[in-house]
Structure formats: structure tokens, C-alpha cells
mmCIF file of C-alpha atoms in Angstrom:
data_model
loop_
_atom_site.group_PDB
_atom_site.id
_atom_site.type_symbol
_atom_site.label_atom_id
_atom_site.label_comp_id
_atom_site.label_asym_id
_atom_site.label_seq_id
_atom_site.Cartn_x
_atom_site.Cartn_y
_atom_site.Cartn_z
ATOM 1 C CA PHE B 167 0.000 0.000 0.000
ATOM 2 C CA THR B 168 0.969 3.637 -0.278
ATOM 3 C CA ILE B 169 1.305 6.274 2.435
ATOM 4 C CA GLU B 170 1.000 9.858 1.286
ATOM 5 C CA HIS B 171 1.540 13.042 3.255
ATOM 6 C CA ARG B 172 0.774 16.056 1.047
ATOM 7 C CA GLY B 173 -0.188 19.682 1.411
ATOM 8 C CA ALA B 174 -1.388 20.593 4.904
ATOM 9 C CA GLN B 175 -0.782 16.949 5.895
ATOM 10 C CA GLY B 176 2.845 17.080 4.730
ATOM 11 C CA VAL B 177 5.542 16.030 7.179
ATOM 12 C CA VAL B 178 7.308 18.818 9.092
ATOM 13 C CA CYS B 179 11.109 18.594 8.907
ATOM 14 C CA ALA B 180 13.524 19.649 11.673
ATOM 15 C CA ASP B 181 13.885 23.119 10.100
ATOM 16 C CA SER B 182 10.065 23.658 10.076
ATOM 17 C CA ILE B 183 9.774 23.204 6.315
ATOM 18 C CA ARG B 184 6.883 20.933 5.374
ATOM 19 C CA ALA B 185 7.574 18.126 2.895
ATOM 20 C CA ASP B 186 5.284 16.105 0.647
ATOM 21 C CA ILE B 187 6.179 12.443 1.031
ATOM 22 C CA THR B 188 4.976 9.323 -0.741
ATOM 23 C CA ALA B 189 6.091 5.946 0.600
ATOM 24 C CA HIS B 190 5.297 2.537 -0.854
ATOM 25 C CA VAL B 191 4.985 -0.076 1.879
ATOM 26 C CA ILE B 192 5.356 -3.835 1.522
ATOM 27 C CA VAL B 193 3.888 -5.873 4.379
ATOM 28 C CA GLN B 194 3.686 -9.647 4.278
ATOM 29 C CA ILE B 195 2.780 -12.470 6.611
ATOM 30 C CA HIS B 196 5.778 -13.962 8.331
ATOM 31 C CA THR B 197 6.402 -17.522 7.126
ATOM 32 C CA SER B 198 6.600 -19.159 10.546
ATOM 33 C CA PRO B 199 3.610 -21.331 11.599
ATOM 34 C CA GLU B 200 3.221 -19.270 14.789
ATOM 35 C CA ALA B 201 2.940 -16.057 12.786
ATOM 36 C CA ILE B 202 0.359 -17.597 10.442
ATOM 37 C CA LEU B 203 -1.718 -18.714 13.451
ATOM 38 C CA GLU B 204 -1.426 -15.251 14.992
ATOM 39 C CA VAL B 205 -2.655 -13.652 11.758
ATOM 40 C CA ALA B 206 -5.534 -16.142 11.615
ATOM 41 C CA ARG B 207 -6.488 -15.223 15.204
ATOM 42 C CA THR B 208 -6.110 -11.465 14.684
ATOM 43 C CA LEU B 209 -7.724 -11.289 11.234
ATOM 44 C CA ASP B 210 -9.717 -13.761 9.237
ATOM 45 C CA CYS B 211 -8.210 -15.105 5.994
ATOM 46 C CA ALA B 212 -10.160 -12.702 3.766
ATOM 47 C CA ARG B 213 -8.977 -9.612 5.683
ATOM 48 C CA ALA B 214 -5.405 -10.925 5.892
ATOM 49 C CA SER B 215 -5.152 -10.704 2.096
ATOM 50 C CA ASP B 216 -7.127 -7.461 1.739
ATOM 51 C CA PRO B 217 -4.751 -4.530 1.071
ATOM 52 C CA ALA B 218 -7.237 -2.022 2.506
ATOM 53 C CA ALA B 219 -7.511 -3.986 5.753
ATOM 54 C CA ILE B 220 -3.705 -4.279 5.992
ATOM 55 C CA GLU B 221 -3.342 -0.549 5.345
ATOM 56 C CA ALA B 222 -5.973 0.267 7.991
ATOM 57 C CA LEU B 223 -4.184 -1.985 10.467
ATOM 58 C CA PHE B 224 -0.567 -0.858 9.937
ATOM 59 C CA GLY B 225 -0.769 2.418 7.983
ATOM 60 C CA PRO B 226 -1.077 4.704 11.022
ATOM 61 C CA LYS B 227 1.831 3.053 12.859
ATOM 62 C CA ILE B 228 4.116 3.234 9.818
ATOM 63 C CA SER B 229 2.960 6.779 9.074
ATOM 64 C CA ASP B 230 3.746 7.918 12.637
ATOM 65 C CA ALA B 231 7.189 6.296 12.482
ATOM 66 C CA LEU B 232 7.911 8.022 9.166
ATOM 67 C CA ARG B 233 6.792 11.390 10.579
ATOM 68 C CA SER B 234 8.994 10.855 13.639
ATOM 69 C CA VAL B 235 12.112 10.108 11.566
ATOM 70 C CA VAL B 236 11.582 12.949 9.068
ATOM 71 C CA SER B 237 10.999 15.438 11.891
ATOM 72 C CA ARG B 238 14.673 14.982 12.876
ATOM 73 C CA VAL B 239 16.043 15.780 9.398
ATOM 74 C CA ASP B 240 16.384 19.214 7.760
ATOM 75 C CA PHE B 241 14.537 19.564 4.464
ATOM 76 C CA ASP B 242 17.763 20.023 2.490
ATOM 77 C CA ASP B 243 18.994 16.637 3.751
ATOM 78 C CA LEU B 244 15.852 14.619 2.908
ATOM 79 C CA ASN B 245 16.945 13.353 -0.494
ATOM 80 C CA ARG B 246 20.501 12.629 0.668
ATOM 81 C CA GLU B 247 19.202 10.728 3.701
ATOM 82 C CA ARG B 248 16.574 8.545 1.978
ATOM 83 C CA GLU B 249 18.238 5.310 3.005
ATOM 84 C CA MET B 250 18.656 6.427 6.622
ATOM 85 C CA ILE B 251 15.003 7.561 6.775
ATOM 86 C CA ARG B 252 13.887 4.199 5.383
ATOM 87 C CA ASP B 253 16.095 2.186 7.757
ATOM 88 C CA LYS B 254 15.123 4.155 10.880
ATOM 89 C CA THR B 255 11.429 3.937 9.998
ATOM 90 C CA LEU B 256 11.740 0.169 9.555
ATOM 91 C CA MET B 257 13.586 -0.016 12.882
ATOM 92 C CA ILE B 258 10.938 2.028 14.734
ATOM 93 C CA VAL B 259 8.064 -0.022 13.302
ATOM 94 C CA GLY B 260 9.909 -3.204 14.159
ATOM 95 C CA GLU B 261 9.578 -6.665 12.730
ATOM 96 C CA ASP B 262 6.768 -8.036 14.902
ATOM 97 C CA LEU B 263 3.456 -6.801 13.538
ATOM 98 C CA ASP B 264 1.027 -9.404 14.882
ATOM 99 C CA GLY B 265 2.382 -12.076 12.555
ATOM 100 C CA PHE B 266 3.116 -9.657 9.698
ATOM 101 C CA VAL B 267 6.507 -8.298 8.701
ATOM 102 C CA LEU B 268 7.259 -4.862 7.270
ATOM 103 C CA LYS B 269 9.308 -6.079 4.324
ATOM 104 C CA ASP B 270 10.220 -2.788 2.704
ATOM 105 C CA LEU B 271 9.512 0.921 2.590
ATOM 106 C CA ALA B 272 10.330 2.767 -0.642
ATOM 107 C CA LEU B 273 10.376 6.552 -0.493
ATOM 108 C CA ASP B 274 9.101 7.681 -3.864
ATOM 109 C CA CYS B 275 8.506 11.391 -3.391
ATOM 110 C CA LEU B 276 10.345 13.817 -1.105
ATOM 111 C CA GLU B 277 9.476 17.368 -2.159
ATOM 112 C CA GLN B 278 8.828 20.695 -0.524
ATOM 113 C CA THR B 279 5.140 21.272 0.091
ATOM 114 C CA PRO B 280 4.055 24.205 -2.113
ATOM 115 C CA VAL B 281 3.785 27.449 -0.137
ATOM 116 C CA ASP B 282 0.194 27.880 -1.356
ATOM 117 C CA ASP B 283 -0.735 24.691 0.548
ATOM 118 C CA LEU B 284 0.658 25.997 3.843
ATOM 119 C CA ASP B 285 -1.390 27.730 6.529
ATOM 120 C CA PRO B 286 0.220 31.065 7.506
ATOM 121 C CA THR B 287 -1.803 31.076 10.761
ATOM 122 C CA ASN B 288 -0.140 27.804 11.808
ATOM 123 C CA VAL B 289 3.028 28.613 13.786
ATOM 124 C CA ILE B 290 5.051 25.806 12.207
ATOM 125 C CA ASP B 291 3.883 26.637 8.675
ATOM 126 C CA ALA B 292 4.525 30.358 9.273
ATOM 127 C CA GLU B 293 8.117 29.540 10.285
ATOM 128 C CA GLY B 294 8.471 27.296 7.227
ATOM 129 C CA ILE B 295 7.088 30.024 4.933
ATOM 130 C CA ARG B 296 9.582 32.511 6.425
ATOM 131 C CA LYS B 297 12.514 30.139 5.823
ATOM 132 C CA ILE B 298 11.370 29.279 2.292
ATOM 133 C CA THR B 299 10.982 33.002 1.508
ATOM 134 C CA GLU B 300 14.453 33.777 2.895
ATOM 135 C CA ARG B 301 16.048 30.934 0.926
ATOM 136 C CA THR B 302 14.224 31.885 -2.257
ATOM 137 C CA ARG B 303 15.310 35.503 -1.823
ATOM 138 C CA ALA B 304 18.918 34.428 -1.134
ATOM 139 C CA ILE B 305 18.938 32.185 -4.215
ATOM 140 C CA ALA B 306 17.476 34.980 -6.379
ATOM 141 C CA LEU B 307 20.048 37.447 -5.005
ATOM 142 C CA HIS B 308 22.874 34.973 -5.668
ATOM 143 C CA GLU B 309 21.633 34.405 -9.232
ATOM 144 C CA GLN B 310 21.347 38.171 -9.736
ATOM 145 C CA LYS B 311 24.943 38.654 -8.516
ATOM 146 C CA GLU B 312 26.102 35.871 -10.831
ATOM 147 C CA GLU B 313 24.339 37.584 -13.754
ATOM 148 C CA VAL B 314 25.971 40.929 -12.852
ATOM 149 C CA HIS B 315 29.405 39.249 -12.611
ATOM 150 C CA ALA B 316 28.817 37.526 -15.950
ATOM 151 C CA ALA B 317 27.741 40.834 -17.549
ATOM 152 C CA GLU B 318 30.808 42.579 -16.106
ATOM 153 C CA ALA B 319 33.047 39.779 -17.382
ATOM 154 C CA ARG B 320 31.448 40.042 -20.852
ATOM 155 C CA HIS B 321 31.879 43.831 -20.786
ATOM 156 C CA GLN B 322 35.530 43.448 -19.755
ATOM 157 C CA MET B 323 36.107 40.968 -22.575
ATOM 158 C CA ASP B 324 34.428 43.364 -25.024
ATOM 159 C CA LEU B 325 36.696 46.210 -23.835
ATOM 160 C CA GLN B 326 39.762 43.980 -24.195
ATOM 161 C CA ALA B 327 38.631 42.932 -27.669
ATOM 162 C CA GLN B 328 38.089 46.586 -28.665
ATOM 163 C CA ALA B 329 41.472 47.553 -27.225
ATOM 164 C CA GLY B 330 43.082 44.713 -29.164
ATOM 165 C CA LEU B 331 41.305 45.820 -32.350
ATOM 166 C CA LEU B 332 42.418 49.447 -31.850
ATOM 167 C CA GLU B 333 45.978 48.295 -31.197
ATOM 168 C CA ALA B 334 45.917 46.201 -34.358
ATOM 169 C CA GLN B 335 44.558 49.167 -36.358
ATOM 170 C CA ARG B 336 47.266 51.419 -34.876
ATOM 171 C CA GLU B 337 49.995 48.905 -35.746
ATOM 172 C CA ARG B 338 48.605 48.540 -39.266
ATOM 173 C CA ALA B 339 48.544 52.370 -39.655
ATOM 174 C CA HIS B 340 52.176 52.564 -38.404
ATOM 175 C CA ALA B 341 53.191 49.780 -40.792
ATOM 176 C CA GLU B 342 51.459 51.514 -43.703
ATOM 177 C CA ALA B 343 53.097 54.851 -42.817
ATOM 178 C CA ARG B 344 56.500 53.140 -42.533
ATOM 179 C CA THR B 345 55.967 51.469 -45.903
ATOM 180 C CA ARG B 346 54.985 54.808 -47.513
ATOM 181 C CA ARG B 347 58.095 56.459 -46.031
ATOM 182 C CA GLU B 348 60.324 53.654 -47.278
ATOM 183 C CA ILE B 349 58.744 53.873 -50.750
ATOM 184 C CA ALA B 350 59.204 57.672 -50.729
ATOM 185 C CA ILE B 351 62.871 57.235 -49.705
ATOM 186 C CA ILE B 352 63.446 54.673 -52.462
ATOM 187 C CA GLN B 353 61.711 56.910 -55.023
ATOM 188 C CA THR B 354 63.732 59.923 -53.874
ATOM 189 C CA ARG B 355 66.997 57.965 -54.141
ATOM 190 C CA ALA B 356 66.048 56.729 -57.582
ATOM 191 C CA LEU B 357 65.245 60.299 -58.663
ATOM 192 C CA VAL B 358 68.557 61.544 -57.213
ATOM 193 C CA GLU B 359 70.413 58.821 -59.115
ATOM 194 C CA VAL B 360 68.608 59.762 -62.337
ATOM 195 C CA LEU B 361 69.422 63.414 -61.837
ATOM 196 C CA GLN B 362 73.060 62.630 -61.041
ATOM 197 C CA ALA B 363 73.289 60.442 -64.123
ATOM 198 C CA ARG B 364 71.901 63.284 -66.300
ATOM 199 C CA ALA B 365 74.233 65.799 -64.703
#
């Protein structure tokens, strides 16, 4: 079965940020004869194989354990700590579930609850909204600074490119002037030689 905590029912993390969580739970009857007898005594055979009955029986306990574990983790660490959250939840729930065994718990969704789903009159949600707003503002400010730095770097590169182009034009103008002078000198020498030859 699936356990979902979304919106106003999202799980509150250690830093007061609410998270939407979806967990897929696998519960099965333990294979020992004693466990099978215990299940038969606790539930009849039809209910023992009914997913809705199993969820009604164990869902709240597993859900409370999951809430307890997540409440000790900051929101930013949720995705990094998936395995730890799973293991601690399994440990809290334990193996003995009236003849059933919690086989596995797969955390499918760990996301921030949208701010629109939070209740600003709830103290915990108000604190979470404040932290989300501060982080969002800090991220936007950081991105803005990065854009300004990138624009300044582009501007600096443009200035360097223009300076390089002007320097190249200046060098070309000097080279052309030098060439014209050299040609004028050669022409003057040739004219002098012609005039000397005539004289």
C-alpha cells in the first residue's frame, strides 16, 4: 500500500519546512507457523489478504514512524538521507506486527510542500514560509549577482577585444606609414640617381 503526506498533511522537517512524502509499503505475513496462526487469530483469511484492511491496520503506525524520523532531518537533507530515513522507519516499526513483517519501505517522493498549501496562521507553517521566503530571496540574489558578474566579465572581454582591435589598427597604420616612407625614400633615391646620371 501507499502512504502519502501532502499539502497541509505534509511532514514537518527539523527546520520547520513541510515536505510532501509518498512511501510505498510492503507488508507480508511472516512464514513461521506461529505467525500464520497469529494472523488467523487477529484477522480472518479474507482480511489478511485485503490490502485495505492491511493498510488500515498498519498504515497509522508506519505513518507515525515516518513522521517521527523525518521530523529529525532538515529539508535540504531529505533526499541525501533517503536510506537512513527508510532504515530508521523500519527499525521504529519493528519486525513483529502481529504475525506480519514490514518487508520494505520505498520513499518515492520527497518534495517541498508548495507554499500555497501551507497555513500562515499555523506557527510551524509560518516559520516554514519565512525560511522558504528567505532561501528563495537568497537564491534569487545569488543568481542576480552571478548575472551581474557575468555581464561585467562580458563587458571586460568586449573592452579587451576593442582595445586589441584598436591596437591592431594602430599597428597597421604605423606599418602603412613606414611602408609609404620607405617607398618615398626609395623613389627619392632613384630620382637623385637619375638626376646625377643626367648631370
